[in-house]
């Protein structure tokens, strides 16, 4: 299934797979993270025409890739092939929001975000601003 899906990824699929990857990176997908992903899909204009049923397909793609030795590299390769450069910072912002959704960003999430920054060549200052915004939106009182 992974091979077939990989050939038909939309930019929105790429955004979804990255959000799922961040959530799954610590091997503990939390309810707060799932709610954040669902909320994002329901409210952001970029997902207005997105088929929500693809969420399960994209989740399975991520899980299949994470079972492979070089799965993260494969995931980033798919993203680079199917996500326009203009959406790289958007993808990083969405992933920061998912990572921060429960109020704690764990080490595996930080490592994945760092790898994402390097792979997508996101400017460090821009990344810092995006990260600060995510922290501010998800701070626990």
Short mmCIF file of N, CA, C and O in Angstrom, two decimals:
data_model
loop_
_atom_site.label_atom_id
_atom_site.label_comp_id
_atom_site.label_asym_id
_atom_site.label_seq_id
_atom_site.Cartn_x
_atom_site.Cartn_y
_atom_site.Cartn_z
N UNK A 1 0.82 -1.20 0.00
CA UNK A 1 0.00 0.00 0.00
C UNK A 1 0.86 1.26 0.00
O UNK A 1 0.55 2.22 -0.69
N UNK A 2 1.94 1.27 0.72
CA UNK A 2 2.79 2.45 0.83
C UNK A 2 3.24 2.93 -0.54
O UNK A 2 3.19 4.11 -0.83
N UNK A 3 3.65 2.02 -1.40
CA UNK A 3 4.16 2.38 -2.72
C UNK A 3 3.08 3.05 -3.56
O UNK A 3 3.32 4.06 -4.20
N UNK A 4 1.86 2.51 -3.56
CA UNK A 4 0.77 3.07 -4.36
C UNK A 4 0.40 4.46 -3.89
O UNK A 4 0.20 5.36 -4.70
N UNK A 5 0.27 4.63 -2.60
CA UNK A 5 -0.12 5.92 -2.03
C UNK A 5 0.94 6.98 -2.31
O UNK A 5 0.62 8.13 -2.59
N UNK A 6 2.19 6.58 -2.27
CA UNK A 6 3.29 7.52 -2.43
C UNK A 6 3.26 8.23 -3.78
O UNK A 6 3.73 9.36 -3.90
N UNK A 7 2.66 7.62 -4.79
CA UNK A 7 2.64 8.22 -6.11
C UNK A 7 1.52 9.23 -6.30
O UNK A 7 1.52 9.96 -7.29
N UNK A 8 0.57 9.28 -5.38
CA UNK A 8 -0.58 10.15 -5.55
C UNK A 8 -0.75 11.15 -4.41
O UNK A 8 -1.84 11.60 -4.13
N UNK A 9 0.32 11.49 -3.74
CA UNK A 9 0.24 12.42 -2.61
C UNK A 9 -0.06 13.83 -3.09
O UNK A 9 0.57 14.34 -4.01
N UNK A 10 -0.99 14.47 -2.42
CA UNK A 10 -1.28 15.88 -2.65
C UNK A 10 -0.44 16.69 -1.66
O UNK A 10 0.07 16.13 -0.67
N UNK A 11 -0.32 17.99 -1.88
CA UNK A 11 0.37 18.81 -0.87
C UNK A 11 -0.30 18.68 0.51
O UNK A 11 0.40 18.62 1.53
N UNK A 12 -1.62 18.61 0.54
CA UNK A 12 -2.32 18.46 1.81
C UNK A 12 -1.98 17.11 2.46
O UNK A 12 -1.82 17.05 3.68
N UNK A 13 -1.87 16.06 1.66
CA UNK A 13 -1.45 14.76 2.19
C UNK A 13 -0.09 14.87 2.87
O UNK A 13 0.15 14.29 3.93
N UNK A 14 0.80 15.62 2.24
CA UNK A 14 2.15 15.80 2.82
C UNK A 14 2.07 16.49 4.17
O UNK A 14 2.75 16.09 5.12
N UNK A 15 1.24 17.53 4.25
CA UNK A 15 1.08 18.23 5.53
C UNK A 15 0.53 17.29 6.59
O UNK A 15 1.01 17.27 7.73
N UNK A 16 -0.44 16.48 6.21
CA UNK A 16 -1.04 15.52 7.14
C UNK A 16 -0.01 14.49 7.59
O UNK A 16 0.09 14.19 8.78
N UNK A 17 0.75 13.94 6.65
CA UNK A 17 1.73 12.91 7.03
C UNK A 17 2.77 13.47 7.99
O UNK A 17 3.17 12.78 8.93
N UNK A 18 3.18 14.70 7.78
CA UNK A 18 4.17 15.28 8.69
C UNK A 18 3.59 15.50 10.09
O UNK A 18 4.26 15.24 11.08
N UNK A 19 2.34 15.96 10.16
CA UNK A 19 1.71 16.14 11.47
C UNK A 19 1.59 14.79 12.19
O UNK A 19 1.87 14.69 13.39
N UNK A 20 1.20 13.77 11.46
CA UNK A 20 1.08 12.43 12.06
C UNK A 20 2.45 11.93 12.49
O UNK A 20 2.60 11.35 13.57
N UNK A 21 3.46 12.19 11.66
CA UNK A 21 4.81 11.74 12.00
C UNK A 21 5.30 12.37 13.30
O UNK A 21 5.91 11.70 14.13
N UNK A 22 5.05 13.65 13.48
CA UNK A 22 5.46 14.31 14.72
C UNK A 22 4.73 13.68 15.91
O UNK A 22 5.34 13.39 16.93
N UNK A 23 3.45 13.45 15.75
CA UNK A 23 2.68 12.85 16.83
C UNK A 23 3.18 11.45 17.15
O UNK A 23 3.26 11.07 18.32
N UNK A 24 3.52 10.68 16.13
CA UNK A 24 3.95 9.29 16.32
C UNK A 24 5.43 9.17 16.67
O UNK A 24 5.88 8.08 17.04
N UNK A 25 6.17 10.25 16.59
CA UNK A 25 7.63 10.17 16.76
C UNK A 25 8.06 9.65 18.12
O UNK A 25 9.11 9.04 18.25
N UNK A 26 7.26 9.89 19.14
CA UNK A 26 7.61 9.42 20.48
C UNK A 26 6.89 8.11 20.83
O UNK A 26 6.87 7.69 21.98
N UNK A 27 6.32 7.48 19.78
CA UNK A 27 5.63 6.19 19.92
C UNK A 27 4.45 6.26 20.87
O UNK A 27 4.03 5.26 21.44
N UNK A 28 3.91 7.46 21.06
CA UNK A 28 2.77 7.65 21.96
C UNK A 28 1.90 8.77 21.39
O UNK A 28 2.09 9.93 21.71
N UNK A 29 0.95 8.40 20.55
CA UNK A 29 0.06 9.39 19.94
C UNK A 29 -0.98 9.79 20.98
O UNK A 29 -1.79 8.97 21.42
N UNK A 30 -0.92 11.05 21.37
CA UNK A 30 -1.80 11.54 22.43
C UNK A 30 -3.09 12.12 21.88
O UNK A 30 -3.14 12.62 20.76
N UNK A 31 -4.12 12.06 22.69
CA UNK A 31 -5.43 12.59 22.30
C UNK A 31 -5.33 14.06 21.93
O UNK A 31 -5.92 14.50 20.93
N UNK A 32 -4.58 14.85 22.68
CA UNK A 32 -4.44 16.27 22.39
C UNK A 32 -3.83 16.49 21.00
O UNK A 32 -4.22 17.42 20.29
N UNK A 33 -2.90 15.63 20.62
CA UNK A 33 -2.28 15.74 19.30
C UNK A 33 -3.28 15.38 18.20
O UNK A 33 -3.35 16.06 17.17
N UNK A 34 -4.05 14.33 18.42
CA UNK A 34 -5.06 13.94 17.44
C UNK A 34 -6.13 15.02 17.28
O UNK A 34 -6.57 15.31 16.16
N UNK A 35 -6.53 15.62 18.39
CA UNK A 35 -7.51 16.70 18.33
C UNK A 35 -6.94 17.89 17.57
O UNK A 35 -7.64 18.53 16.78
N UNK A 36 -5.68 18.19 17.79
CA UNK A 36 -5.02 19.30 17.07
C UNK A 36 -5.00 19.03 15.57
O UNK A 36 -5.31 19.91 14.77
N UNK A 37 -4.67 17.81 15.18
CA UNK A 37 -4.65 17.46 13.75
C UNK A 37 -6.06 17.59 13.17
O UNK A 37 -6.25 18.21 12.12
N UNK A 38 -7.03 17.03 13.86
CA UNK A 38 -8.42 17.09 13.39
C UNK A 38 -8.91 18.53 13.28
O UNK A 38 -9.53 18.92 12.30
N UNK A 39 -8.60 19.34 14.28
CA UNK A 39 -8.99 20.74 14.27
C UNK A 39 -8.35 21.48 13.11
O UNK A 39 -8.99 22.30 12.44
N UNK A 40 -7.09 21.20 12.87
CA UNK A 40 -6.37 21.82 11.75
C UNK A 40 -7.05 21.47 10.44
O UNK A 40 -7.27 22.35 9.60
N UNK A 41 -7.39 20.21 10.26
CA UNK A 41 -8.04 19.78 9.03
C UNK A 41 -9.41 20.42 8.86
O UNK A 41 -9.84 20.72 7.74
N UNK A 42 -10.09 20.64 9.96
CA UNK A 42 -11.44 21.21 9.91
C UNK A 42 -11.47 22.72 9.71
O UNK A 42 -12.49 23.24 9.26
N UNK A 43 -10.39 23.42 10.08
CA UNK A 43 -10.47 24.88 10.12
C UNK A 43 -9.55 25.65 9.19
O UNK A 43 -9.84 26.81 8.90
N UNK A 44 -8.46 25.07 8.74
CA UNK A 44 -7.55 25.85 7.90
C UNK A 44 -7.97 25.81 6.43
O UNK A 44 -8.35 24.76 5.91
N UNK A 45 -7.89 26.96 5.76
CA UNK A 45 -8.32 27.04 4.36
C UNK A 45 -7.61 26.04 3.43
O UNK A 45 -8.22 25.56 2.49
N UNK A 46 -6.36 25.73 3.70
CA UNK A 46 -5.63 24.83 2.82
C UNK A 46 -6.26 23.42 2.79
O UNK A 46 -6.08 22.68 1.85
N UNK A 47 -7.03 23.10 3.83
CA UNK A 47 -7.68 21.80 3.89
C UNK A 47 -9.18 21.86 3.55
O UNK A 47 -9.90 20.88 3.74
N UNK A 48 -9.64 22.97 3.01
CA UNK A 48 -11.07 23.15 2.72
C UNK A 48 -11.63 22.06 1.81
O UNK A 48 -12.75 21.60 2.00
N UNK A 49 -10.85 21.62 0.85
CA UNK A 49 -11.31 20.60 -0.10
C UNK A 49 -10.72 19.23 0.20
O UNK A 49 -10.87 18.30 -0.58
N UNK A 50 -10.04 19.10 1.32
CA UNK A 50 -9.36 17.83 1.63
C UNK A 50 -10.36 16.76 2.03
O UNK A 50 -11.28 17.01 2.82
N UNK A 51 -10.17 15.57 1.51
CA UNK A 51 -11.01 14.42 1.83
C UNK A 51 -10.54 13.85 3.18
O UNK A 51 -9.50 13.20 3.25
N UNK A 52 -11.31 14.09 4.21
CA UNK A 52 -10.93 13.68 5.58
C UNK A 52 -10.72 12.18 5.68
O UNK A 52 -10.00 11.70 6.56
N UNK A 53 -11.33 11.41 4.79
CA UNK A 53 -11.15 9.96 4.79
C UNK A 53 -9.71 9.57 4.48
O UNK A 53 -9.29 8.46 4.79
N UNK A 54 -8.94 10.47 3.89
CA UNK A 54 -7.53 10.19 3.59
C UNK A 54 -6.66 10.19 4.85
O UNK A 54 -5.53 9.72 4.82
N UNK A 55 -7.20 10.70 5.94
CA UNK A 55 -6.43 10.73 7.19
C UNK A 55 -5.98 9.33 7.59
O UNK A 55 -4.81 9.13 7.96
N UNK A 56 -6.85 8.35 7.48
CA UNK A 56 -6.48 6.97 7.82
C UNK A 56 -5.42 6.43 6.87
O UNK A 56 -4.50 5.73 7.30
N UNK A 57 -5.54 6.76 5.59
CA UNK A 57 -4.56 6.29 4.60
C UNK A 57 -3.20 6.91 4.89
O UNK A 57 -2.17 6.22 4.87
N UNK A 58 -3.18 8.20 5.19
CA UNK A 58 -1.91 8.88 5.48
C UNK A 58 -1.31 8.37 6.79
O UNK A 58 -0.09 8.22 6.90
N UNK A 59 -2.16 8.08 7.76
CA UNK A 59 -1.66 7.52 9.02
C UNK A 59 -0.98 6.18 8.76
O UNK A 59 0.13 5.93 9.26
N UNK A 60 -1.61 5.34 7.97
CA UNK A 60 -1.03 4.03 7.68
C UNK A 60 0.28 4.17 6.91
O UNK A 60 1.23 3.42 7.16
N UNK A 61 0.34 5.14 6.01
CA UNK A 61 1.59 5.41 5.28
C UNK A 61 2.71 5.73 6.25
O UNK A 61 3.81 5.18 6.16
N UNK A 62 2.44 6.62 7.20
CA UNK A 62 3.46 7.00 8.19
C UNK A 62 3.87 5.78 9.01
O UNK A 62 5.07 5.53 9.20
N UNK A 63 2.91 5.02 9.48
CA UNK A 63 3.23 3.85 10.30
C UNK A 63 4.05 2.83 9.50
O UNK A 63 5.01 2.25 10.01
N UNK A 64 3.69 2.62 8.24
CA UNK A 64 4.44 1.70 7.38
C UNK A 64 5.88 2.19 7.20
O UNK A 64 6.83 1.42 7.27
N UNK A 65 6.03 3.49 6.95
CA UNK A 65 7.37 4.04 6.76
C UNK A 65 8.20 3.96 8.03
O UNK A 65 9.40 3.67 7.99
N UNK A 66 7.58 4.23 9.18
CA UNK A 66 8.31 4.19 10.44
C UNK A 66 8.77 2.79 10.81
O UNK A 66 9.66 2.64 11.63
N UNK A 67 8.19 1.76 10.20
CA UNK A 67 8.65 0.39 10.45
C UNK A 67 9.91 0.07 9.65
O UNK A 67 10.57 -0.91 9.93
N UNK A 68 10.23 0.89 8.66
CA UNK A 68 11.40 0.67 7.83
C UNK A 68 12.61 1.38 8.44
O UNK A 68 12.47 2.41 9.10
N UNK A 69 13.77 0.83 8.16
CA UNK A 69 15.01 1.39 8.71
C UNK A 69 15.22 2.85 8.29
O UNK A 69 15.58 3.70 9.09
N UNK A 70 15.00 3.16 7.04
CA UNK A 70 15.18 4.53 6.54
C UNK A 70 13.84 5.20 6.27
O UNK A 70 13.72 6.03 5.37
N UNK A 71 12.85 4.86 7.07
CA UNK A 71 11.51 5.35 6.84
C UNK A 71 11.36 6.85 6.94
O UNK A 71 10.62 7.46 6.15
N UNK A 72 12.05 7.48 7.88
CA UNK A 72 11.96 8.93 8.01
C UNK A 72 12.55 9.61 6.79
O UNK A 72 11.97 10.58 6.26
N UNK A 73 13.67 9.10 6.30
CA UNK A 73 14.25 9.66 5.08
C UNK A 73 13.30 9.49 3.90
O UNK A 73 13.16 10.39 3.08
N UNK A 74 12.63 8.34 3.84
CA UNK A 74 11.66 8.10 2.77
C UNK A 74 10.49 9.08 2.88
O UNK A 74 10.03 9.63 1.87
N UNK A 75 10.03 9.31 4.09
CA UNK A 75 8.94 10.26 4.30
C UNK A 75 9.35 11.65 3.85
O UNK A 75 8.62 12.32 3.11
N UNK A 76 10.52 12.09 4.25
CA UNK A 76 10.99 13.42 3.84
C UNK A 76 11.19 13.49 2.33
O UNK A 76 10.96 14.53 1.72
N UNK A 77 11.61 12.38 1.72
CA UNK A 77 11.75 12.34 0.26
C UNK A 77 10.40 12.54 -0.42
O UNK A 77 10.30 13.29 -1.40
N UNK A 78 9.39 11.88 0.10
CA UNK A 78 8.04 12.05 -0.46
C UNK A 78 7.57 13.49 -0.31
O UNK A 78 6.98 14.07 -1.23
N UNK A 79 7.83 14.06 0.84
CA UNK A 79 7.42 15.44 1.10
C UNK A 79 8.13 16.39 0.13
O UNK A 79 7.51 17.26 -0.48
N UNK A 80 9.43 16.21 -0.03
CA UNK A 80 10.17 17.08 -0.95
C UNK A 80 9.65 16.93 -2.39
O UNK A 80 9.63 17.89 -3.15
N UNK A 81 9.22 15.72 -2.76
CA UNK A 81 8.72 15.47 -4.11
C UNK A 81 7.32 16.04 -4.35
O UNK A 81 6.97 16.36 -5.49
N UNK A 82 6.49 16.14 -3.30
CA UNK A 82 5.08 16.46 -3.50
C UNK A 82 4.59 17.73 -2.79
O UNK A 82 3.45 18.12 -3.00
N UNK A 83 5.43 18.34 -1.98
CA UNK A 83 5.02 19.55 -1.27
C UNK A 83 5.75 20.75 -1.87
O UNK A 83 6.98 20.78 -1.89
N UNK A 84 5.00 21.75 -2.35
CA UNK A 84 5.67 22.94 -2.90
C UNK A 84 6.50 23.64 -1.84
O UNK A 84 6.11 23.70 -0.67
N UNK A 85 7.63 24.19 -2.26
CA UNK A 85 8.53 24.90 -1.34
C UNK A 85 7.80 25.96 -0.52
O UNK A 85 8.11 26.18 0.64
N UNK A 86 6.83 26.63 -1.12
CA UNK A 86 6.12 27.71 -0.43
C UNK A 86 5.34 27.21 0.79
O UNK A 86 4.95 28.01 1.64
N UNK A 87 5.15 25.88 0.90
CA UNK A 87 4.43 25.32 2.04
C UNK A 87 5.36 24.69 3.08
O UNK A 87 4.89 24.11 4.05
N UNK A 88 6.67 24.81 2.90
CA UNK A 88 7.60 24.22 3.86
C UNK A 88 7.43 24.82 5.25
O UNK A 88 7.37 24.11 6.24
N UNK A 89 7.39 26.15 5.34
CA UNK A 89 7.23 26.78 6.65
C UNK A 89 5.85 26.50 7.23
O UNK A 89 5.71 26.34 8.44
N UNK A 90 4.85 26.39 6.37
CA UNK A 90 3.51 26.02 6.83
C UNK A 90 3.55 24.64 7.47
O UNK A 90 2.99 24.43 8.55
N UNK A 91 4.24 23.71 6.82
CA UNK A 91 4.33 22.36 7.37
C UNK A 91 5.03 22.37 8.71
O UNK A 91 4.60 21.67 9.65
N UNK A 92 6.06 23.18 8.83
CA UNK A 92 6.79 23.25 10.10
C UNK A 92 5.90 23.84 11.19
O UNK A 92 5.87 23.34 12.31
N UNK A 93 5.14 24.88 10.85
CA UNK A 93 4.24 25.50 11.83
C UNK A 93 3.18 24.51 12.30
O UNK A 93 2.90 24.41 13.50
N UNK A 94 2.60 23.78 11.37
CA UNK A 94 1.57 22.79 11.74
C UNK A 94 2.16 21.71 12.64
O UNK A 94 1.54 21.29 13.62
N UNK A 95 3.36 21.28 12.32
CA UNK A 95 4.01 20.24 13.13
C UNK A 95 4.39 20.75 14.52
O UNK A 95 4.27 20.02 15.50
N UNK A 96 4.82 21.99 14.61
CA UNK A 96 5.11 22.58 15.93
C UNK A 96 3.84 22.64 16.77
O UNK A 96 3.87 22.37 17.97
N UNK A 97 2.73 22.99 16.14
CA UNK A 97 1.46 23.03 16.87
C UNK A 97 1.06 21.64 17.38
O UNK A 97 0.59 21.52 18.51
N UNK A 98 1.26 20.62 16.56
CA UNK A 98 0.94 19.26 17.00
C UNK A 98 1.85 18.85 18.15
O UNK A 98 1.39 18.31 19.16
N UNK A 99 3.15 19.14 18.03
CA UNK A 99 4.10 18.77 19.08
C UNK A 99 3.77 19.47 20.40
O UNK A 99 3.92 18.90 21.48
N UNK A 100 3.30 20.71 20.31
CA UNK A 100 3.03 21.50 21.51
C UNK A 100 1.61 21.31 22.06
O UNK A 100 1.29 21.83 23.13
N UNK A 101 0.79 20.56 21.36
CA UNK A 101 -0.63 20.45 21.69
C UNK A 101 -0.90 20.00 23.12
O UNK A 101 -1.87 20.45 23.74
N UNK A 102 -0.05 19.15 23.67
CA UNK A 102 -0.27 18.65 25.04
C UNK A 102 0.51 19.45 26.08
O UNK A 102 0.52 19.09 27.25
N UNK A 103 1.17 20.53 25.64
CA UNK A 103 1.90 21.38 26.56
C UNK A 103 3.33 20.94 26.82
O UNK A 103 4.07 21.64 27.50
N UNK A 104 3.73 19.79 26.27
CA UNK A 104 5.09 19.27 26.48
C UNK A 104 5.63 18.79 25.14
O UNK A 104 5.00 17.97 24.48
N UNK A 105 6.79 19.30 24.75
CA UNK A 105 7.43 18.80 23.53
C UNK A 105 8.54 17.84 23.97
O UNK A 105 9.51 18.26 24.61
N UNK A 106 8.35 16.59 23.64
CA UNK A 106 9.28 15.54 24.05
C UNK A 106 10.49 15.46 23.11
O UNK A 106 10.45 15.95 21.99
N UNK A 107 11.55 14.83 23.60
CA UNK A 107 12.81 14.73 22.86
C UNK A 107 12.64 14.15 21.45
O UNK A 107 13.19 14.70 20.49
N UNK A 108 11.89 13.05 21.27
CA UNK A 108 11.73 12.54 19.89
C UNK A 108 11.04 13.54 18.97
O UNK A 108 11.37 13.64 17.79
N UNK A 109 10.10 14.29 19.50
CA UNK A 109 9.43 15.32 18.71
C UNK A 109 10.42 16.43 18.34
O UNK A 109 10.44 16.89 17.20
N UNK A 110 11.24 16.83 19.29
CA UNK A 110 12.26 17.85 19.03
C UNK A 110 13.23 17.40 17.95
O UNK A 110 13.59 18.17 17.06
N UNK A 111 13.65 16.13 18.03
CA UNK A 111 14.58 15.59 17.03
C UNK A 111 13.95 15.57 15.64
O UNK A 111 14.59 15.92 14.65
N UNK A 112 12.68 15.17 15.57
CA UNK A 112 12.01 15.13 14.27
C UNK A 112 11.85 16.54 13.71
O UNK A 112 12.08 16.77 12.53
N UNK A 113 11.48 17.48 14.56
CA UNK A 113 11.36 18.87 14.11
C UNK A 113 12.70 19.42 13.63
O UNK A 113 12.76 20.12 12.62
N UNK A 114 13.76 19.08 14.33
CA UNK A 114 15.09 19.52 13.91
C UNK A 114 15.46 18.93 12.55
O UNK A 114 15.96 19.64 11.66
N UNK A 115 15.20 17.65 12.38
CA UNK A 115 15.46 16.99 11.10
C UNK A 115 14.62 17.63 9.99
O UNK A 115 15.09 17.85 8.88
N UNK A 116 13.40 17.96 10.33
CA UNK A 116 12.51 18.60 9.36
C UNK A 116 13.05 19.97 8.95
O UNK A 116 13.05 20.32 7.77
N UNK A 117 13.52 20.75 9.92
CA UNK A 117 14.11 22.06 9.63
C UNK A 117 15.25 21.94 8.63
O UNK A 117 15.35 22.69 7.67
N UNK A 118 16.13 20.96 8.89
CA UNK A 118 17.30 20.79 8.02
C UNK A 118 16.89 20.28 6.65
O UNK A 118 17.36 20.77 5.63
N UNK A 119 16.01 19.28 6.62
CA UNK A 119 15.59 18.67 5.36
C UNK A 119 14.87 19.67 4.47
O UNK A 119 15.08 19.69 3.26
N UNK A 120 14.01 20.48 5.05
CA UNK A 120 13.23 21.43 4.27
C UNK A 120 13.91 22.80 4.18
O UNK A 120 13.34 23.75 3.64
N UNK A 121 15.12 22.90 4.72
CA UNK A 121 15.92 24.11 4.64
C UNK A 121 15.16 25.34 5.15
O UNK A 121 15.09 26.38 4.50
N UNK A 122 14.59 25.18 6.34
CA UNK A 122 13.86 26.27 6.97
C UNK A 122 14.84 27.14 7.75
O UNK A 122 15.59 26.63 8.58
N UNK A 123 14.84 28.41 7.45
CA UNK A 123 15.74 29.36 8.10
C UNK A 123 15.59 29.27 9.62
O UNK A 123 14.48 29.19 10.14
N UNK A 124 16.71 29.28 10.32
CA UNK A 124 16.70 29.11 11.78
C UNK A 124 15.90 30.21 12.49
O UNK A 124 15.19 29.93 13.45
N UNK A 125 16.03 31.45 12.04
CA UNK A 125 15.25 32.53 12.66
C UNK A 125 13.75 32.37 12.43
O UNK A 125 12.95 32.60 13.33
N UNK A 126 13.39 31.96 11.22
CA UNK A 126 11.98 31.71 10.94
C UNK A 126 11.47 30.56 11.79
O UNK A 126 10.35 30.63 12.35
N UNK A 127 12.27 29.51 11.91
CA UNK A 127 11.88 28.36 12.73
C UNK A 127 11.69 28.77 14.18
O UNK A 127 10.72 28.35 14.83
N UNK A 128 12.59 29.61 14.70
CA UNK A 128 12.48 30.05 16.09
C UNK A 128 11.19 30.84 16.31
O UNK A 128 10.52 30.67 17.33
N UNK A 129 10.83 31.67 15.35
CA UNK A 129 9.59 32.43 15.47
C UNK A 129 8.37 31.51 15.44
O UNK A 129 7.42 31.68 16.22
N UNK A 130 8.40 30.53 14.56
CA UNK A 130 7.31 29.56 14.46
C UNK A 130 7.19 28.77 15.77
O UNK A 130 6.09 28.58 16.30
N UNK A 131 8.32 28.34 16.29
CA UNK A 131 8.33 27.57 17.55
C UNK A 131 7.78 28.41 18.70
O UNK A 131 7.01 27.92 19.52
N UNK A 132 8.18 29.67 18.77
CA UNK A 132 7.70 30.54 19.84
C UNK A 132 6.20 30.76 19.75
O UNK A 132 5.50 30.77 20.76
N UNK A 133 5.70 30.91 18.55
CA UNK A 133 4.27 31.05 18.35
C UNK A 133 3.51 29.81 18.82
O UNK A 133 2.46 29.91 19.47
N UNK A 134 4.04 28.64 18.50
CA UNK A 134 3.39 27.38 18.93
C UNK A 134 3.38 27.29 20.46
O UNK A 134 2.37 26.92 21.06
N UNK A 135 4.51 27.63 21.09
CA UNK A 135 4.56 27.61 22.56
C UNK A 135 3.53 28.56 23.15
O UNK A 135 2.83 28.23 24.10
N UNK A 136 3.44 29.76 22.58
CA UNK A 136 2.51 30.76 23.09
C UNK A 136 1.06 30.30 22.96
O UNK A 136 0.25 30.52 23.85
N UNK A 137 0.73 29.64 21.86
CA UNK A 137 -0.65 29.17 21.64
C UNK A 137 -1.02 28.00 22.52
O UNK A 137 -2.20 27.78 22.80
N UNK A 138 -0.04 27.23 22.97
CA UNK A 138 -0.34 26.00 23.70
C UNK A 138 0.15 26.00 25.15
O UNK A 138 0.22 24.95 25.78
N UNK A 139 0.47 27.18 25.66
CA UNK A 139 0.95 27.25 27.04
C UNK A 139 -0.16 26.81 28.00
O UNK A 139 -1.33 27.10 27.81
N UNK A 140 0.25 26.07 29.00
CA UNK A 140 -0.70 25.60 30.02
C UNK A 140 -0.64 26.56 31.19
O UNK A 140 0.44 26.88 31.71
N UNK A 141 -1.79 27.03 31.61
CA UNK A 141 -1.86 28.01 32.70
C UNK A 141 -1.43 27.42 34.03
O UNK A 141 -1.48 26.30 34.31
#
